[in-house]
CSV table of C-alpha atoms and ligand atoms in Angstrom, one decimal:
chain,number,residue,atom,x,y,z
A,58,UNK,CA,36.1,5.3,64.3
A,59,UNK,CA,39.1,4.2,66.3
A,60,UNK,CA,39.3,1.5,68.9
A,61,UNK,CA,42.7,2.5,70.3
A,62,UNK,CA,43.0,5.8,72.1
A,63,UNK,CA,45.3,8.1,70.1
A,64,UNK,CA,45.4,11.0,72.6
A,65,UNK,CA,48.3,11.8,74.8
A,66,UNK,CA,47.8,10.6,78.4
A,67,UNK,CA,49.1,12.7,81.3
A,68,UNK,CA,51.7,15.1,80.0
A,69,UNK,CA,54.9,16.4,81.6
A,70,UNK,CA,55.3,19.1,79.0
A,71,UNK,CA,54.4,22.7,79.8
A,72,UNK,CA,51.1,23.7,78.1
A,73,UNK,CA,51.0,26.3,75.4
A,74,UNK,CA,48.9,29.3,76.6
A,75,UNK,CA,45.4,29.7,75.4
A,76,UNK,CA,46.2,33.3,74.7
A,77,UNK,CA,49.0,32.3,72.4
A,78,UNK,CA,46.9,29.7,70.6
A,79,UNK,CA,44.1,32.3,70.1
A,80,UNK,CA,46.6,34.8,68.7
A,81,UNK,CA,48.2,32.2,66.4
A,82,UNK,CA,47.5,33.2,62.7
A,83,UNK,CA,45.1,30.6,61.3
A,84,UNK,CA,43.7,29.7,57.8
A,85,UNK,CA,40.5,27.8,57.9
A,86,UNK,CA,39.2,26.0,54.8
A,87,UNK,CA,36.2,24.1,56.1
A,88,UNK,CA,33.4,26.3,57.5
A,89,UNK,CA,29.7,26.5,56.4
A,90,UNK,CA,28.2,30.0,56.2
A,91,UNK,CA,24.8,28.8,57.3
A,92,UNK,CA,26.4,27.0,60.3
A,93,UNK,CA,28.0,30.3,61.4
A,94,UNK,CA,24.6,32.1,62.1
A,95,UNK,CA,24.2,32.5,65.8
A,96,UNK,CA,20.7,31.7,67.2
A,97,UNK,CA,19.9,35.3,67.9
A,98,UNK,CA,20.6,36.4,64.4
A,99,UNK,CA,18.7,33.4,63.0
A,100,UNK,CA,15.7,34.3,65.2
A,101,UNK,CA,15.8,37.9,64.0
A,102,UNK,CA,15.9,36.9,60.3
A,103,UNK,CA,13.3,34.2,60.8
A,104,UNK,CA,10.9,36.6,62.4
A,105,UNK,CA,11.4,39.2,59.7
A,106,UNK,CA,10.6,36.7,56.9
A,107,UNK,CA,7.9,34.7,58.7
A,108,UNK,CA,10.0,31.5,59.0
A,109,UNK,CA,9.3,29.0,61.8
A,110,UNK,CA,12.5,27.7,63.3
A,111,UNK,CA,12.6,24.3,65.0
A,112,UNK,CA,12.2,24.2,68.8
A,113,UNK,CA,16.0,23.8,69.3
A,114,UNK,CA,16.5,27.3,67.9
A,115,UNK,CA,13.8,29.1,70.0
A,116,UNK,CA,15.9,30.3,72.9
A,117,UNK,CA,19.4,30.5,74.3
A,118,UNK,CA,22.7,31.2,72.7
A,119,UNK,CA,23.3,27.7,71.4
A,120,UNK,CA,21.1,25.5,69.2
A,121,UNK,CA,19.8,22.4,70.9
A,122,UNK,CA,19.6,19.1,68.9
A,123,UNK,CA,20.3,15.5,69.6
A,124,UNK,CA,22.0,14.1,66.5
A,125,UNK,CA,23.3,15.1,63.1
A,126,UNK,CA,20.1,14.8,61.1
A,127,UNK,CA,18.3,17.0,63.7
A,128,UNK,CA,21.2,19.5,63.4
A,129,UNK,CA,20.8,19.5,59.6
A,130,UNK,CA,17.1,20.4,60.1
A,131,UNK,CA,18.2,23.4,62.0
A,132,UNK,CA,20.8,24.3,59.4
A,133,UNK,CA,18.2,24.1,56.6
A,134,UNK,CA,15.7,26.2,58.6
A,135,UNK,CA,18.4,28.8,59.3
A,136,UNK,CA,19.2,28.8,55.6
A,137,UNK,CA,15.5,29.5,54.9
A,138,UNK,CA,15.7,32.6,57.1
A,139,UNK,CA,18.4,34.1,54.8
A,140,UNK,CA,16.2,35.5,52.1
A,141,UNK,CA,17.8,38.7,50.8
A,142,UNK,CA,21.3,39.8,49.7
A,143,UNK,CA,21.3,42.0,52.8
A,144,UNK,CA,20.8,38.9,55.0
A,145,UNK,CA,23.8,37.3,53.3
A,146,UNK,CA,25.9,40.4,53.8
A,147,UNK,CA,25.1,40.6,57.5
A,148,UNK,CA,25.7,36.9,58.2
A,149,UNK,CA,29.0,36.8,56.2
A,150,UNK,CA,30.2,40.0,58.0
A,151,UNK,CA,29.3,38.7,61.4
A,152,UNK,CA,30.8,35.3,60.8
A,153,UNK,CA,34.1,36.7,59.6
A,154,UNK,CA,34.4,39.1,62.5
A,155,UNK,CA,33.9,36.2,64.9
A,156,UNK,CA,36.6,34.2,63.1
A,157,UNK,CA,39.0,37.1,63.0
A,158,UNK,CA,38.6,37.7,66.7
A,159,UNK,CA,40.2,34.2,67.2
A,160,UNK,CA,43.2,34.8,65.0
A,161,UNK,CA,41.7,33.6,61.7
A,162,UNK,CA,43.3,35.5,58.9
A,163,UNK,CA,41.9,33.5,56.0
A,164,UNK,CA,38.6,31.5,55.7
A,165,UNK,CA,37.1,29.5,52.9
A,166,UNK,CA,33.4,29.9,53.3
A,167,UNK,CA,31.2,27.1,52.0
A,168,UNK,CA,27.5,27.9,51.3
A,169,UNK,CA,24.6,26.0,49.8
A,170,UNK,CA,22.8,28.0,47.1
A,171,UNK,CA,20.2,25.2,46.7
A,172,UNK,CA,19.0,25.8,50.3
A,173,UNK,CA,18.0,29.4,49.4
A,174,UNK,CA,15.6,29.0,46.5
A,175,UNK,CA,14.2,32.6,46.9
A,176,UNK,CA,17.4,34.1,45.6
A,177,UNK,CA,19.5,33.8,42.5
A,178,UNK,CA,23.1,32.8,42.7
A,179,UNK,CA,24.1,36.3,41.7
A,180,UNK,CA,22.0,37.9,44.5
A,181,UNK,CA,23.5,35.6,47.1
A,182,UNK,CA,27.0,36.3,45.9
A,183,UNK,CA,26.4,40.0,46.0
A,184,UNK,CA,25.5,39.8,49.6
A,185,UNK,CA,28.4,37.5,50.6
A,186,UNK,CA,31.0,39.5,48.8
A,187,UNK,CA,29.8,42.8,50.3
A,188,UNK,CA,30.0,41.2,53.8
A,189,UNK,CA,33.5,39.7,53.0
A,190,UNK,CA,34.7,43.1,51.8
A,191,UNK,CA,33.5,44.8,55.0
A,192,UNK,CA,35.1,42.2,57.2
A,193,UNK,CA,38.3,42.6,55.3
A,194,UNK,CA,38.2,46.4,55.8
A,195,UNK,CA,37.4,45.9,59.5
A,196,UNK,CA,40.0,43.3,60.4
A,197,UNK,CA,42.1,42.3,57.4
A,198,UNK,CA,40.6,38.8,57.2
A,199,UNK,CA,40.6,37.4,53.7
A,200,UNK,CA,38.1,34.9,52.4
A,201,UNK,CA,37.2,32.8,49.4
A,202,UNK,CA,34.0,31.0,48.6
A,203,UNK,CA,33.2,27.3,48.0
A,204,UNK,CA,29.8,26.6,46.3
A,205,UNK,CA,28.6,23.5,48.1
A,206,UNK,CA,26.3,21.0,46.4
A,207,UNK,CA,23.5,19.7,48.7
A,208,UNK,CA,24.0,15.9,47.9
A,209,UNK,CA,20.4,15.2,49.0
A,210,UNK,CA,19.1,17.0,45.9
A,211,UNK,CA,20.9,14.7,43.4
A,212,UNK,CA,23.2,14.9,40.4
A,213,UNK,CA,21.0,16.8,37.9
A,214,UNK,CA,20.4,19.6,40.3
A,215,UNK,CA,24.1,19.7,41.1
A,216,UNK,CA,24.9,20.0,37.4
A,217,UNK,CA,22.4,22.9,37.1
A,218,UNK,CA,24.1,24.6,40.1
A,219,UNK,CA,27.6,24.3,38.5
A,220,UNK,CA,26.2,25.8,35.3
A,221,UNK,CA,24.9,28.8,37.3
A,222,UNK,CA,28.3,29.3,38.9
A,223,UNK,CA,30.0,29.2,35.5
A,224,UNK,CA,27.5,31.7,34.1
A,225,UNK,CA,28.6,34.2,36.8
A,226,UNK,CA,32.4,33.8,37.0
A,227,UNK,CA,33.8,35.5,40.1
A,228,UNK,CA,37.5,35.5,41.3
A,229,UNK,CA,36.4,34.9,44.9
A,230,UNK,CA,34.6,31.6,44.1
A,231,UNK,CA,37.4,29.1,44.1
A,232,UNK,CA,35.8,25.6,44.4
A,233,UNK,CA,32.9,23.3,44.4
A,234,UNK,CA,32.0,21.2,47.4
A,235,UNK,CA,29.6,18.5,48.3
A,236,UNK,CA,27.9,18.3,51.7
A,237,UNK,CA,24.8,17.5,53.7
A,238,UNK,CA,23.8,13.9,54.7
A,239,UNK,CA,26.4,11.5,53.3
A,240,UNK,CA,24.0,8.6,53.7
A,241,UNK,CA,21.6,10.3,51.2
A,242,UNK,CA,23.6,10.5,48.0
A,243,UNK,CA,26.8,8.8,46.7
A,244,UNK,CA,29.6,10.8,45.2
A,245,UNK,CA,29.2,8.8,41.9
A,246,UNK,CA,26.0,10.8,41.3
A,247,UNK,CA,28.0,14.0,40.9
A,248,UNK,CA,30.6,13.1,38.4
A,249,UNK,CA,29.1,15.3,35.6
A,250,UNK,CA,28.9,18.3,37.9
A,251,UNK,CA,32.5,17.8,39.1
A,252,UNK,CA,33.8,17.3,35.6
A,253,UNK,CA,32.2,20.5,34.4
A,254,UNK,CA,33.7,22.4,37.4
A,255,UNK,CA,37.1,21.0,36.9
A,256,UNK,CA,37.1,21.8,33.2
A,257,UNK,CA,36.3,25.4,34.1
A,258,UNK,CA,39.3,25.6,36.4
A,259,UNK,CA,37.5,25.4,39.8
A,260,UNK,CA,39.1,23.4,42.6
A,261,UNK,CA,37.1,20.4,44.0
A,262,UNK,CA,36.5,19.3,47.5
A,263,UNK,CA,33.8,17.0,49.1
A,264,UNK,CA,32.6,15.8,52.5
A,265,UNK,CA,33.3,12.1,52.9
A,266,UNK,CA,34.1,9.7,55.7
A,267,UNK,CA,32.3,11.8,58.3
A,268,UNK,CA,29.2,9.6,58.7
A,269,UNK,CA,29.7,7.4,55.7
A,270,UNK,CA,32.3,4.7,55.1
A,271,UNK,CA,35.6,4.8,53.3
A,272,UNK,CA,34.1,3.7,50.0
A,273,UNK,CA,32.6,7.2,49.8
A,274,UNK,CA,36.1,8.6,50.1
A,275,UNK,CA,37.5,6.3,47.4
A,276,UNK,CA,34.7,7.5,45.1
A,277,UNK,CA,35.6,11.1,45.8
A,278,UNK,CA,39.2,10.4,44.9
A,279,UNK,CA,38.6,8.2,41.9
A,280,UNK,CA,35.4,9.5,40.3
A,281,UNK,CA,35.2,13.1,41.5
A,282,UNK,CA,39.0,13.5,41.5
A,283,UNK,CA,38.9,15.9,44.4
A,284,UNK,CA,41.8,18.2,45.5
A,285,UNK,CA,40.9,17.9,49.2
A,286,UNK,CA,38.7,15.8,51.5
A,287,UNK,CA,36.5,17.3,54.1
A,288,UNK,CA,36.5,15.2,57.3
A,289,UNK,CA,37.7,11.8,56.1
A,290,UNK,CA,37.8,10.0,59.5
A,291,UNK,CA,36.7,6.7,57.8
A,292,UNK,CA,40.1,6.4,56.3
A,293,UNK,CA,41.2,5.1,59.7
A,294,UNK,CA,39.3,1.9,59.0
A,295,UNK,CA,40.7,1.3,55.5
A,296,UNK,CA,44.5,0.6,55.6
A,297,UNK,CA,44.8,0.8,51.8
A,298,UNK,CA,43.1,4.2,51.6
A,299,UNK,CA,45.1,5.4,54.6
A,300,UNK,CA,48.5,4.5,53.0
A,301,UNK,CA,47.3,5.9,49.6
A,302,UNK,CA,46.4,9.3,51.1
A,303,UNK,CA,49.5,9.4,53.3
A,304,UNK,CA,51.5,8.8,50.1
A,305,UNK,CA,49.6,11.4,48.1
A,306,UNK,CA,49.5,13.9,50.9
A,307,UNK,CA,46.1,15.1,49.7
A,308,UNK,CA,44.9,17.6,52.3
A,309,UNK,CA,42.2,16.5,54.8
A,310,UNK,CA,40.1,19.4,56.4
A,311,UNK,CA,39.4,17.8,59.7
A,312,UNK,CA,37.1,19.3,62.3
A,313,UNK,CA,38.1,19.0,65.9
A,314,UNK,CA,34.8,19.3,67.7
A,315,UNK,CA,31.4,17.7,67.4
A,316,UNK,CA,29.2,19.1,70.2
A,317,UNK,CA,25.7,17.6,70.5
A,318,UNK,CA,24.4,14.9,72.8
A,319,UNK,CA,24.7,11.9,70.4
A,320,UNK,CA,28.1,12.9,69.0
A,321,UNK,CA,31.2,11.2,70.3
A,322,UNK,CA,33.4,14.2,71.2
A,323,UNK,CA,36.1,12.0,72.5
A,324,UNK,CA,35.9,9.7,69.5
A,325,UNK,CA,36.3,12.7,67.2
A,326,UNK,CA,39.4,13.9,69.1
A,327,UNK,CA,40.8,10.4,68.9
A,328,UNK,CA,40.2,10.1,65.2
A,329,UNK,CA,41.9,13.5,64.5
A,330,UNK,CA,44.8,12.5,66.8
A,331,UNK,CA,45.2,9.1,65.0
A,332,UNK,CA,45.0,10.7,61.5
A,333,UNK,CA,47.8,13.1,62.5
A,334,UNK,CA,49.9,10.3,63.9
A,335,UNK,CA,49.4,8.2,60.7
A,336,UNK,CA,51.1,11.0,58.7
A,337,UNK,CA,48.0,12.4,56.8
A,338,UNK,CA,48.2,16.0,55.6
A,339,UNK,CA,45.7,17.6,58.0
A,340,UNK,CA,44.4,21.0,59.0
A,341,UNK,CA,42.0,21.9,61.8
A,342,UNK,CA,38.7,23.6,61.2
A,343,UNK,CA,35.5,24.5,63.0
A,344,UNK,CA,32.9,23.2,60.4
A,345,UNK,CA,29.8,25.0,61.8
A,346,UNK,CA,30.9,27.2,64.7
A,347,UNK,CA,27.4,28.3,65.7
A,348,UNK,CA,25.9,24.8,65.3
A,349,UNK,CA,28.2,21.9,65.8
A,350,UNK,CA,31.2,23.2,67.7
A,351,UNK,CA,32.9,26.4,68.7
A,352,UNK,CA,35.1,28.8,66.7
A,353,UNK,CA,38.4,27.8,65.2
A,354,UNK,CA,40.5,29.4,68.0
A,355,UNK,CA,38.7,27.1,70.6
A,356,UNK,CA,39.5,24.1,68.3
A,357,UNK,CA,43.2,25.0,68.4
A,358,UNK,CA,43.2,25.6,72.2
A,359,UNK,CA,41.5,22.3,72.9
A,360,UNK,CA,43.6,20.4,70.3
A,361,UNK,CA,46.8,21.9,71.7
A,362,UNK,CA,46.0,20.6,75.2
A,363,UNK,CA,44.7,17.2,74.1
A,364,UNK,CA,47.5,16.5,71.6
A,365,UNK,CA,50.2,17.9,73.8
A,366,UNK,CA,51.4,20.4,71.2
A,367,UNK,CA,54.7,22.2,71.5
A,368,UNK,CA,55.4,25.4,69.6
A,369,UNK,CA,56.5,23.5,66.5
A,370,UNK,CA,53.2,21.6,66.4
A,371,UNK,CA,51.2,24.8,66.8
A,372,UNK,CA,53.2,26.5,64.0
A,373,UNK,CA,52.8,23.5,61.8
A,374,UNK,CA,49.0,23.6,62.2
A,375,UNK,CA,48.9,27.3,61.7
A,376,UNK,CA,50.5,26.9,58.3
A,377,UNK,CA,48.6,23.7,57.3
A,378,UNK,CA,45.4,25.5,56.5
A,379,UNK,CA,47.3,27.7,54.0
A,380,UNK,CA,48.8,24.6,52.4
A,381,UNK,CA,45.3,23.2,52.0
A,382,UNK,CA,43.6,26.3,50.7
A,383,UNK,CA,42.4,27.1,47.2
A,384,UNK,CA,43.5,30.8,47.0
A,385,UNK,CA,45.8,31.7,44.1
A,386,UNK,CA,49.5,31.2,44.6
A,387,UNK,CA,50.3,34.9,44.9
A,388,UNK,CA,47.8,35.3,47.8
A,389,UNK,CA,49.0,32.1,49.5
A,390,UNK,CA,52.7,33.2,49.2
A,391,UNK,CA,51.9,36.6,50.7
A,392,UNK,CA,49.8,35.1,53.5
A,393,UNK,CA,52.6,32.5,54.2
A,394,UNK,CA,55.1,35.3,54.6
A,395,UNK,CA,52.8,37.2,56.9
A,396,UNK,CA,52.0,34.1,59.0
A,397,UNK,CA,55.7,33.2,59.3
A,398,UNK,CA,56.6,36.7,60.5
A,399,UNK,CA,53.7,36.6,63.0
A,400,UNK,CA,54.6,33.1,64.3
A,401,UNK,CA,58.1,34.3,65.0
A,402,UNK,CA,56.8,37.4,66.8
A,403,UNK,CA,54.5,35.3,68.9
A,404,UNK,CA,57.0,32.5,69.8
A,405,UNK,CA,58.3,34.2,73.0
A,406,UNK,CA,54.6,34.4,74.2
A,407,UNK,CA,53.9,30.7,73.7
A,408,UNK,CA,54.1,29.7,77.4
A,409,UNK,CA,52.9,33.0,78.8
A,410,UNK,CA,50.5,32.8,81.8
A,411,UNK,CA,46.8,32.6,81.1
A,412,UNK,CA,45.9,34.0,84.5
A,413,UNK,CA,46.9,37.6,83.9
B,680,ADE,N1,26.5,20.9,56.3
B,680,ADE,C1,26.9,21.7,57.4
B,680,ADE,N2,27.7,21.0,58.2
B,680,ADE,C2,27.9,19.8,57.7
B,680,ADE,C3,28.6,18.7,58.1
B,680,ADE,N3,29.4,18.7,59.2
B,680,ADE,N4,28.6,17.6,57.3
B,680,ADE,C4,27.9,17.6,56.2
B,680,ADE,N5,27.2,18.6,55.7
B,680,ADE,C5,27.2,19.7,56.5
B,681,ZN,ZN1,31.4,20.5,56.9
């Protein structure tokens, strides 16, 4: 999105160690469950259920695709391979263990119930919550759930989904989201679904300004009245929106990596750097660690190097995910106290050698 480079050129500062950035406690709020399924797991589930995966999922330990629409096709096919509550349990458990291994202590997991028509909402949630409980017992990682609307399926289907969510109230389900192809459904179509969710006390987030323009983001703010924006890079091209959201400090859940041939990895890094420099309230996320980029620890390690972070920067980002998250205040306060103690404990290790 940006014309001017926003990244630090050659730095004279000593680099934070990768080991320190991996250990840093992290709270991630933008991560899609179906984008966490490693190819080997997807192949196993697909074979079991007789699902044919696209060629880009047939071998290797990364999916292969050229552009975002092709990546979404893989995402949808992987979703089709998750057909039982047990599949959801396994995938949720595996994804949270992988996050926890990189220092993630809290993750908000978005998933798309509409991409799994074989299962009821209650069945999917049974599997997800079983996997989340197990991962918590194994590693201490906490999680909450965002029910994401697939914008390609339109406003009526979204309203129906929110009604299903409200018919099965669960403490762990904290928000409604909106994702999939931004060019295939404007936020204005989803006002009724968002109104219903807000009235029921759910938090609201939406993908906008990732592939679409800033008018999508303005609709999310004015019509959907979101509490957070997922991605939001298009704000850089709209000075009014930029100053509005700097003033409001609404959180942006930015994603550091886009890793497929037609993505502009450098462009994304520059956008995130510029958003931070403009004073937006940002946190760093992986998005789809098995599909689009690596796990959140790799995001921190790469961002730390490219943005020339010092310890204060690293600590600010570690806490920024907690500030943006939708867990209840008691949980957030407890996690903030745990993070603060851990950050202090880690501080002497910030510039430790990575060659040991
Ligand atoms: N679904 C999974 N990943 C997504 C992304 N990056 N943007 C929109 N929808 C998605
Ligand atoms: Zn996303």
